[in-house]
Amino acid sequence: MTELPLVSRYAKLLPPDEPDGPFLYATDHVVTWGDTSKVGYLYYSRLIEWQGHLRELFALDFLDEYVRMLLQGHLMLTQSLSCEYLREIDLGDTISERLAVSWVNGPRMLGDFTYHRATPSGEELVARGQQMWVNATPQGHPAPWPPSVLDTCRQLNIDVAEALTA
Amino acid sequence: MTELPLVSRYAKLLPPDEPDGPFLYATDHVVTWGDTSKVGYLYYSRLIEWQGHLRELFALDFLDEYVRMLLQGHLMLTQSLSCEYLREIDLGDTISERLAVSWVNGPRMLGDFTYHRATPSGEELVARGQQMWVNATPQGHPAPWPPSVLDTCRQLNIDVAEALTA
Amino acid sequence: MTELPLVSRYAKLLPPDEPDGPFLYATDHVVTWGDTSKVGYLYYSRLIEWQGHLRELFALDFLDEYVRMLLQGHLMLTQSLSCEYLREIDLGDTISERLAVSWVNGPRMLGDFTYHRATPSGEELVARGQQMWVNATPQGHPAPWPPSVLDTCRQLNIDVAEALTA
Amino acid sequence: MTELPLVSRYAKLLPPDEPDGPFLYATDHVVTWGDTSKVGYLYYSRLIEWQGHLRELFALDFLDEYVRMLLQGHLMLTQSLSCEYLREIDLGDTISERLAVSWVNGPRMLGDFTYHRATPSGEELVARGQQMWVNATPQGHPAPWPPSVLDTCRQLNIDVAEALTA
C-alpha cells in the first residue's frame, strides 16, 4: 500500500513510515522570532500548539461529517498529551510536523506527532509527542467513533480493529 | 469622587487619573521567558493578548448580566485596536496594566489601556493602547448597550452621555 | 512593472495592487479551533500574532544580511501597530495575509497588512492593519536602514525616497 | 515541617501535600474568553503555557543566582512534558496551578503540576502534568545543578539526595 489514498487540501499526505503503518499528515512550520524566547531557541509550548493546529487541519481536511457533529455539540476530548524534546530548534528552521493516528480503541484514538528539521543533507528528528483523544456525546459520555471517521481511518491504513461499533 | 465604587474580585480598582475621569481596572503581569523572544525583550503581541485578558476580567467582574447575554449569542465585537510601544519591557519586569473606559457613544465603547513598569522609585509608562468595541445583536447588528452595562459605567464614572437608550 | 523581482522561499510574492505600488508578500492561514474563542469566531489577537509571523518570514526570506545584524544585537523595534476588524472570521476559513511595505522614512518603515478570505467567487477583505518599525542600534538609538535593506526595498518597488543615507 | 520557609514575591507558597513532601508554589488563573475555543471550554494548550509561566515565576522568585547564570548562556532544558485532562475547564473558572518539584537526580529535575478549580464547597482536581528539566552548560552538556539551586530545594523540602555534586 503505497498510494496516497485521499486528496488533502490543507496539508500533505506522506506515505507510511512502515509497510503496514498509517499514512502521515504533514505540514511545515518556519520558526520566526515570535516562536522563540530570550533563551534563543523555540519556546517549548509552541510544539504543543502546533499539535493542535495539525490535528484540527486533519479534521477539516478528512472528517467533514464529524466536523459538522462537533459544531452541533458533539465532543472530541483531549485526554492526555506528552512531548519529548530531542534537539533545540532555532530561528529560521523549517520543521516538518507529521501526525500519524496509530490506532482507534473503543472511544479512544492515539495520535503520534513527530517533528523533523530540514537539513542540507536531509532531515533529523528533533521532537516527538502523543495525544490521546476520546470521542464523547454532547453530555461528555465516551462513545464509539462514528462510521464516517472509521471509514477515513481505514483509507489512511489506520488500525481500527479494536474500534467499537455503535 | 475618590471612593472605589464597587468591589472587584479578579483585579484592582484604582482611583481616576483625573478628578472627573473613570476609575481604572488594573492587574499585574510578571514577564517570564515565555513572554519574550530571541531579541531578549517582551514580544510585542503579548501586550495585545493582555488587553484581551484584562477586558474580559472586567466583564466577569462587573458585568454579570451582560456576560449571560454573551453566552446566549449576544455579541461584543472588537472593531479596532492600536498599541504604542514606548520602552522595551524585559524579563522579570512587573507591569501594571490598566483599563479605563473613556466613553460610550451609541453602540460603541472606547477602552484605553496603559502599561506601567514598577521601578525602585515608583513607576514609568512603557506602552499604551486602545480598543473600540461595538455591542451587537446575535445577528451582528449594532445595538444600544443594555441598561445594566450603562449602570456599571456610571458607577465607574464613565461618560455615557452619548449612549443610546434602547 | 509586473514581474516578480525576487524568489521567495517561505511565502508568495504577489504583484502590486496599484501600478506603482510595492509588491505584496503573502501567506495563507487556515483557521483551526485553537484560533477561535468560545464566542465562535477567530479571537482578535490572533491577527496580531499573524502580523509578527509574516513580517518575520519576510525578513528571513529577503533580508539575510539584516537578519545577521539582528542576531548580533542590532534592533528593529515595533513602535506602534493597529488593526481594523471588518468581518468575523470563522473556523475553516482560509485567510490570505499580505504585507506591503508602503515607505521607508528616516529610521522608520511602515508595513500595511491586509487579510482576505477565500470565497467561492473570489475573495473579500476581512481585516487590515499597520505596523511602524524603527531601525535602531544595539543601544536603542534610531539609525538609517542599512543599504542592503534599501536595495531589497527598491527591488520590491517600495518607496525609499525619504530614507536617510548613513 | 509546616512553616513556609521562604518569602515569595510573585506567587504563593503552600504547605506540602504530605508530611515529608515539597512545598508547593502556586498561582491563580481566571479563565477568560481568550483561553477558550469555539468548543466552549479552555483550549488544551493553555495549560501547557501556564506550566511555563509558573516554573519561570518560580525561578524569578527563588533562584536569583541561577537566573543570572541563565542570562549568561547557561541552559535549563525542557526534556519532556506531559499533561492529563481530568475535567473540562470553563470560562470564569478560577484555577489554582501548583508546582511541586519532586526530586533532583543528577542533572535532571522533575516538576509536578496540578490544577485545582475553586468550587463553592472547596476545590477539585481538574488536570495534572509533569515536566522534566535538565541543567546544562552553554554548550548543551548536562551538568550538576549549582549549589544555590540545591540550597533552595532543601529549604523547600525537595528531595536532592540523588543530586550530583559538582
JSON list of N, CA and C in Angstrom, two decimals, chain B residues 38-39 43-45 48-49 51-52 55-56 71 75 77-85 88 131, chain C residues 38-39 43-45 48-49 51-52 55-56 71 75 77-85 88 131:
[
{"chain": "B", "resi": 38, "resn": "LYS", "atom": "N", "xyz": [13.67, 35.87, 21.11]},
{"chain": "B", "resi": 38, "resn": "LYS", "atom": "CA", "xyz": [15.11, 35.78, 20.96]},
{"chain": "B", "resi": 38, "resn": "LYS", "atom": "C", "xyz": [15.79, 37.16, 21.01]},
{"chain": "B", "resi": 39, "resn": "VAL", "atom": "N", "xyz": [15.06, 38.20, 20.67]},
{"chain": "B", "resi": 39, "resn": "VAL", "atom": "CA", "xyz": [15.62, 39.55, 20.75]},
{"chain": "B", "resi": 39, "resn": "VAL", "atom": "C", "xyz": [15.97, 39.88, 22.20]},
{"chain": "B", "resi": 43, "resn": "TYR", "atom": "N", "xyz": [7.82, 40.09, 23.71]},
{"chain": "B", "resi": 43, "resn": "TYR", "atom": "CA", "xyz": [7.36, 40.07, 22.31]},
{"chain": "B", "resi": 43, "resn": "TYR", "atom": "C", "xyz": [6.12, 40.95, 22.20]},
{"chain": "B", "resi": 44, "resn": "TYR", "atom": "N", "xyz": [6.09, 41.76, 21.16]},
{"chain": "B", "resi": 44, "resn": "TYR", "atom": "CA", "xyz": [5.08, 42.82, 21.08]},
{"chain": "B", "resi": 44, "resn": "TYR", "atom": "C", "xyz": [3.64, 42.33, 21.18]},
{"chain": "B", "resi": 45, "resn": "SER", "atom": "N", "xyz": [3.34, 41.14, 20.63]},
{"chain": "B", "resi": 45, "resn": "SER", "atom": "CA", "xyz": [1.93, 40.72, 20.58]},
{"chain": "B", "resi": 45, "resn": "SER", "atom": "C", "xyz": [1.39, 40.37, 21.96]},
{"chain": "B", "resi": 48, "resn": "ILE", "atom": "N", "xyz": [-1.02, 42.79, 23.38]},
{"chain": "B", "resi": 48, "resn": "ILE", "atom": "CA", "xyz": [-2.35, 42.73, 22.78]},
{"chain": "B", "resi": 48, "resn": "ILE", "atom": "C", "xyz": [-3.16, 41.60, 23.40]},
{"chain": "B", "resi": 49, "resn": "GLU", "atom": "N", "xyz": [-2.51, 40.47, 23.67]},
{"chain": "B", "resi": 49, "resn": "GLU", "atom": "CA", "xyz": [-3.21, 39.40, 24.38]},
{"chain": "B", "resi": 49, "resn": "GLU", "atom": "C", "xyz": [-3.61, 39.86, 25.78]},
{"chain": "B", "resi": 51, "resn": "GLN", "atom": "N", "xyz": [-4.39, 42.85, 26.66]},
{"chain": "B", "resi": 51, "resn": "GLN", "atom": "CA", "xyz": [-5.59, 43.68, 26.52]},
{"chain": "B", "resi": 51, "resn": "GLN", "atom": "C", "xyz": [-6.85, 42.84, 26.61]},
{"chain": "B", "resi": 52, "resn": "GLY", "atom": "N", "xyz": [-6.83, 41.71, 25.91]},
{"chain": "B", "resi": 52, "resn": "GLY", "atom": "CA", "xyz": [-7.99, 40.83, 25.93]},
{"chain": "B", "resi": 52, "resn": "GLY", "atom": "C", "xyz": [-8.26, 40.26, 27.30]},
{"chain": "B", "resi": 55, "resn": "ARG", "atom": "N", "xyz": [-9.75, 43.10, 29.61]},
{"chain": "B", "resi": 55, "resn": "ARG", "atom": "CA", "xyz": [-11.13, 43.49, 29.30]},
{"chain": "B", "resi": 55, "resn": "ARG", "atom": "C", "xyz": [-12.11, 42.40, 29.70]},
{"chain": "B", "resi": 56, "resn": "GLU", "atom": "N", "xyz": [-11.66, 41.14, 29.60]},
{"chain": "B", "resi": 56, "resn": "GLU", "atom": "CA", "xyz": [-12.56, 40.02, 29.87]},
{"chain": "B", "resi": 56, "resn": "GLU", "atom": "C", "xyz": [-12.68, 39.77, 31.38]},
{"chain": "B", "resi": 71, "resn": "LEU", "atom": "N", "xyz": [-23.21, 34.77, 26.55]},
{"chain": "B", "resi": 71, "resn": "LEU", "atom": "CA", "xyz": [-23.22, 33.31, 26.49]},
{"chain": "B", "resi": 71, "resn": "LEU", "atom": "C", "xyz": [-24.44, 32.79, 25.72]},
{"chain": "B", "resi": 75, "resn": "LEU", "atom": "N", "xyz": [-23.40, 39.71, 21.03]},
{"chain": "B", "resi": 75, "resn": "LEU", "atom": "CA", "xyz": [-22.01, 39.91, 20.61]},
{"chain": "B", "resi": 75, "resn": "LEU", "atom": "C", "xyz": [-21.44, 41.23, 21.10]},
{"chain": "B", "resi": 77, "resn": "LEU", "atom": "N", "xyz": [-18.31, 43.06, 19.78]},
{"chain": "B", "resi": 77, "resn": "LEU", "atom": "CA", "xyz": [-17.33, 42.93, 18.71]},
{"chain": "B", "resi": 77, "resn": "LEU", "atom": "C", "xyz": [-16.15, 43.88, 18.91]},
{"chain": "B", "resi": 78, "resn": "THR", "atom": "N", "xyz": [-14.97, 43.40, 18.64]},
{"chain": "B", "resi": 78, "resn": "THR", "atom": "CA", "xyz": [-13.80, 44.27, 18.60]},
{"chain": "B", "resi": 78, "resn": "THR", "atom": "C", "xyz": [-13.73, 44.90, 17.22]},
{"chain": "B", "resi": 79, "resn": "GLN", "atom": "N", "xyz": [-13.88, 46.22, 17.17]},
{"chain": "B", "resi": 79, "resn": "GLN", "atom": "CA", "xyz": [-13.91, 46.89, 15.87]},
{"chain": "B", "resi": 79, "resn": "GLN", "atom": "C", "xyz": [-12.50, 47.31, 15.44]},
{"chain": "B", "resi": 80, "resn": "SER", "atom": "N", "xyz": [-11.71, 47.76, 16.40]},
{"chain": "B", "resi": 80, "resn": "SER", "atom": "CA", "xyz": [-10.34, 48.16, 16.06]},
{"chain": "B", "resi": 80, "resn": "SER", "atom": "C", "xyz": [-9.51, 48.20, 17.32]},
{"chain": "B", "resi": 81, "resn": "LEU", "atom": "N", "xyz": [-8.20, 48.19, 17.14]},
{"chain": "B", "resi": 81, "resn": "LEU", "atom": "CA", "xyz": [-7.30, 48.33, 18.28]},
{"chain": "B", "resi": 81, "resn": "LEU", "atom": "C", "xyz": [-6.02, 49.01, 17.81]},
{"chain": "B", "resi": 82, "resn": "SER", "atom": "N", "xyz": [-5.30, 49.52, 18.79]},
{"chain": "B", "resi": 82, "resn": "SER", "atom": "CA", "xyz": [-3.99, 50.08, 18.49]},
{"chain": "B", "resi": 82, "resn": "SER", "atom": "C", "xyz": [-3.11, 49.96, 19.71]},
{"chain": "B", "resi": 83, "resn": "CYS", "atom": "N", "xyz": [-1.81, 50.06, 19.51]},
{"chain": "B", "resi": 83, "resn": "CYS", "atom": "CA", "xyz": [-0.86, 49.99, 20.61]},
{"chain": "B", "resi": 83, "resn": "CYS", "atom": "C", "xyz": [0.39, 50.78, 20.24]},
{"chain": "B", "resi": 84, "resn": "GLU", "atom": "N", "xyz": [0.89, 51.54, 21.21]},
{"chain": "B", "resi": 84, "resn": "GLU", "atom": "CA", "xyz": [2.15, 52.27, 21.07]},
{"chain": "B", "resi": 84, "resn": "GLU", "atom": "C", "xyz": [3.15, 51.71, 22.05]},
{"chain": "B", "resi": 85, "resn": "TYR", "atom": "N", "xyz": [4.33, 51.41, 21.58]},
{"chain": "B", "resi": 85, "resn": "TYR", "atom": "CA", "xyz": [5.38, 50.83, 22.41]},
{"chain": "B", "resi": 85, "resn": "TYR", "atom": "C", "xyz": [6.39, 51.93, 22.72]},
{"chain": "B", "resi": 88, "resn": "GLU", "atom": "N", "xyz": [11.25, 49.36, 25.90]},
{"chain": "B", "resi": 88, "resn": "GLU", "atom": "CA", "xyz": [11.36, 47.91, 25.90]},
{"chain": "B", "resi": 88, "resn": "GLU", "atom": "C", "xyz": [11.00, 47.37, 27.28]},
{"chain": "B", "resi": 131, "resn": "GLN", "atom": "N", "xyz": [-8.86, 49.99, 22.45]},
{"chain": "B", "resi": 131, "resn": "GLN", "atom": "CA", "xyz": [-9.73, 49.10, 21.71]},
{"chain": "B", "resi": 131, "resn": "GLN", "atom": "C", "xyz": [-11.09, 49.77, 21.58]},
{"chain": "C", "resi": 38, "resn": "LYS", "atom": "N", "xyz": [-14.63, 30.93, 22.62]},
{"chain": "C", "resi": 38, "resn": "LYS", "atom": "CA", "xyz": [-15.99, 30.47, 22.95]},
{"chain": "C", "resi": 38, "resn": "LYS", "atom": "C", "xyz": [-17.06, 31.25, 22.19]},
{"chain": "C", "resi": 39, "resn": "VAL", "atom": "N", "xyz": [-16.76, 32.48, 21.79]},
{"chain": "C", "resi": 39, "resn": "VAL", "atom": "CA", "xyz": [-17.73, 33.25, 21.01]},
{"chain": "C", "resi": 39, "resn": "VAL", "atom": "C", "xyz": [-18.01, 32.55, 19.68]},
{"chain": "C", "resi": 43, "resn": "TYR", "atom": "N", "xyz": [-10.29, 34.59, 17.46]},
{"chain": "C", "resi": 43, "resn": "TYR", "atom": "CA", "xyz": [-10.01, 35.52, 18.55]},
{"chain": "C", "resi": 43, "resn": "TYR", "atom": "C", "xyz": [-9.15, 36.65, 18.00]},
{"chain": "C", "resi": 44, "resn": "TYR", "atom": "N", "xyz": [-9.50, 37.86, 18.37]},
{"chain": "C", "resi": 44, "resn": "TYR", "atom": "CA", "xyz": [-8.93, 39.04, 17.73]},
{"chain": "C", "resi": 44, "resn": "TYR", "atom": "C", "xyz": [-7.40, 39.11, 17.77]},
{"chain": "C", "resi": 45, "resn": "SER", "atom": "N", "xyz": [-6.78, 38.63, 18.86]},
{"chain": "C", "resi": 45, "resn": "SER", "atom": "CA", "xyz": [-5.33, 38.81, 18.98]},
{"chain": "C", "resi": 45, "resn": "SER", "atom": "C", "xyz": [-4.55, 37.94, 18.01]},
{"chain": "C", "resi": 48, "resn": "ILE", "atom": "N", "xyz": [-2.96, 39.74, 15.21]},
{"chain": "C", "resi": 48, "resn": "ILE", "atom": "CA", "xyz": [-1.75, 40.49, 15.58]},
{"chain": "C", "resi": 48, "resn": "ILE", "atom": "C", "xyz": [-0.54, 39.55, 15.62]},
{"chain": "C", "resi": 49, "resn": "GLU", "atom": "N", "xyz": [-0.75, 38.33, 16.13]},
{"chain": "C", "resi": 49, "resn": "GLU", "atom": "CA", "xyz": [0.34, 37.35, 16.09]},
{"chain": "C", "resi": 49, "resn": "GLU", "atom": "C", "xyz": [0.72, 37.03, 14.64]},
{"chain": "C", "resi": 51, "resn": "GLN", "atom": "N", "xyz": [0.55, 39.02, 12.14]},
{"chain": "C", "resi": 51, "resn": "GLN", "atom": "CA", "xyz": [1.37, 40.13, 11.64]},
{"chain": "C", "resi": 51, "resn": "GLN", "atom": "C", "xyz": [2.85, 39.87, 11.91]},
{"chain": "C", "resi": 52, "resn": "GLY", "atom": "N", "xyz": [3.13, 39.40, 13.13]},
{"chain": "C", "resi": 52, "resn": "GLY", "atom": "CA", "xyz": [4.52, 39.14, 13.50]},
{"chain": "C", "resi": 52, "resn": "GLY", "atom": "C", "xyz": [5.11, 38.01, 12.68]},
{"chain": "C", "resi": 55, "resn": "ARG", "atom": "N", "xyz": [5.81, 39.30, 9.01]},
{"chain": "C", "resi": 55, "resn": "ARG", "atom": "CA", "xyz": [6.92, 40.25, 8.89]},
{"chain": "C", "resi": 55, "resn": "ARG", "atom": "C", "xyz": [8.26, 39.54, 9.09]},
{"chain": "C", "resi": 56, "resn": "GLU", "atom": "N", "xyz": [8.25, 38.50, 9.94]},
{"chain": "C", "resi": 56, "resn": "GLU", "atom": "CA", "xyz": [9.49, 37.81, 10.26]},
{"chain": "C", "resi": 56, "resn": "GLU", "atom": "C", "xyz": [9.86, 36.80, 9.17]},
{"chain": "C", "resi": 71, "resn": "LEU", "atom": "N", "xyz": [20.84, 39.35, 14.78]},
{"chain": "C", "resi": 71, "resn": "LEU", "atom": "CA", "xyz": [21.33, 38.29, 15.67]},
{"chain": "C", "resi": 71, "resn": "LEU", "atom": "C", "xyz": [22.56, 38.76, 16.45]},
{"chain": "C", "resi": 75, "resn": "LEU", "atom": "N", "xyz": [18.77, 46.27, 16.40]},
{"chain": "C", "resi": 75, "resn": "LEU", "atom": "CA", "xyz": [17.36, 46.19, 16.78]},
{"chain": "C", "resi": 75, "resn": "LEU", "atom": "C", "xyz": [16.44, 46.71, 15.68]},
{"chain": "C", "resi": 77, "resn": "LEU", "atom": "N", "xyz": [12.75, 47.79, 16.06]},
{"chain": "C", "resi": 77, "resn": "LEU", "atom": "CA", "xyz": [11.76, 47.98, 17.11]},
{"chain": "C", "resi": 77, "resn": "LEU", "atom": "C", "xyz": [10.36, 48.18, 16.53]},
{"chain": "C", "resi": 78, "resn": "THR", "atom": "N", "xyz": [9.38, 47.57, 17.16]},
{"chain": "C", "resi": 78, "resn": "THR", "atom": "CA", "xyz": [7.99, 47.85, 16.81]},
{"chain": "C", "resi": 78, "resn": "THR", "atom": "C", "xyz": [7.57, 49.10, 17.58]},
{"chain": "C", "resi": 79, "resn": "GLN", "atom": "N", "xyz": [7.25, 50.15, 16.84]},
{"chain": "C", "resi": 79, "resn": "GLN", "atom": "CA", "xyz": [6.91, 51.41, 17.51]},
{"chain": "C", "resi": 79, "resn": "GLN", "atom": "C", "xyz": [5.40, 51.50, 17.78]},
{"chain": "C", "resi": 80, "resn": "SER", "atom": "N", "xyz": [4.62, 51.03, 16.84]},
{"chain": "C", "resi": 80, "resn": "SER", "atom": "CA", "xyz": [3.17, 51.07, 17.03]},
{"chain": "C", "resi": 80, "resn": "SER", "atom": "C", "xyz": [2.53, 50.08, 16.08]},
{"chain": "C", "resi": 81, "resn": "LEU", "atom": "N", "xyz": [1.28, 49.76, 16.37]},
{"chain": "C", "resi": 81, "resn": "LEU", "atom": "CA", "xyz": [0.52, 48.91, 15.46]},
{"chain": "C", "resi": 81, "resn": "LEU", "atom": "C", "xyz": [-0.95, 49.26, 15.59]},
{"chain": "C", "resi": 82, "resn": "SER", "atom": "N", "xyz": [-1.70, 48.83, 14.58]},
{"chain": "C", "resi": 82, "resn": "SER", "atom": "CA", "xyz": [-3.15, 48.99, 14.65]},
{"chain": "C", "resi": 82, "resn": "SER", "atom": "C", "xyz": [-3.79, 47.88, 13.82]},
{"chain": "C", "resi": 83, "resn": "CYS", "atom": "N", "xyz": [-5.08, 47.67, 14.08]},
{"chain": "C", "resi": 83, "resn": "CYS", "atom": "CA", "xyz": [-5.81, 46.65, 13.32]},
{"chain": "C", "resi": 83, "resn": "CYS", "atom": "C", "xyz": [-7.28, 47.03, 13.29]},
{"chain": "C", "resi": 84, "resn": "GLU", "atom": "N", "xyz": [-7.89, 46.87, 12.13]},
{"chain": "C", "resi": 84, "resn": "GLU", "atom": "CA", "xyz": [-9.33, 47.08, 11.98]},
{"chain": "C", "resi": 84, "resn": "GLU", "atom": "C", "xyz": [-9.97, 45.75, 11.59]},
{"chain": "C", "resi": 85, "resn": "TYR", "atom": "N", "xyz": [-11.03, 45.42, 12.29]},
{"chain": "C", "resi": 85, "resn": "TYR", "atom": "CA", "xyz": [-11.72, 44.15, 12.06]},
{"chain": "C", "resi": 85, "resn": "TYR", "atom": "C", "xyz": [-13.00, 44.45, 11.29]},
{"chain": "C", "resi": 88, "resn": "GLU", "atom": "N", "xyz": [-16.36, 39.10, 10.72]},
{"chain": "C", "resi": 88, "resn": "GLU", "atom": "CA", "xyz": [-15.98, 37.97, 11.57]},
{"chain": "C", "resi": 88, "resn": "GLU", "atom": "C", "xyz": [-15.31, 36.90, 10.71]},
{"chain": "C", "resi": 131, "resn": "GLN", "atom": "N", "xyz": [1.87, 48.27, 10.95]},
{"chain": "C", "resi": 131, "resn": "GLN", "atom": "CA", "xyz": [2.92, 48.32, 11.96]},
{"chain": "C", "resi": 131, "resn": "GLN", "atom": "C", "xyz": [3.97, 49.35, 11.53]}
]
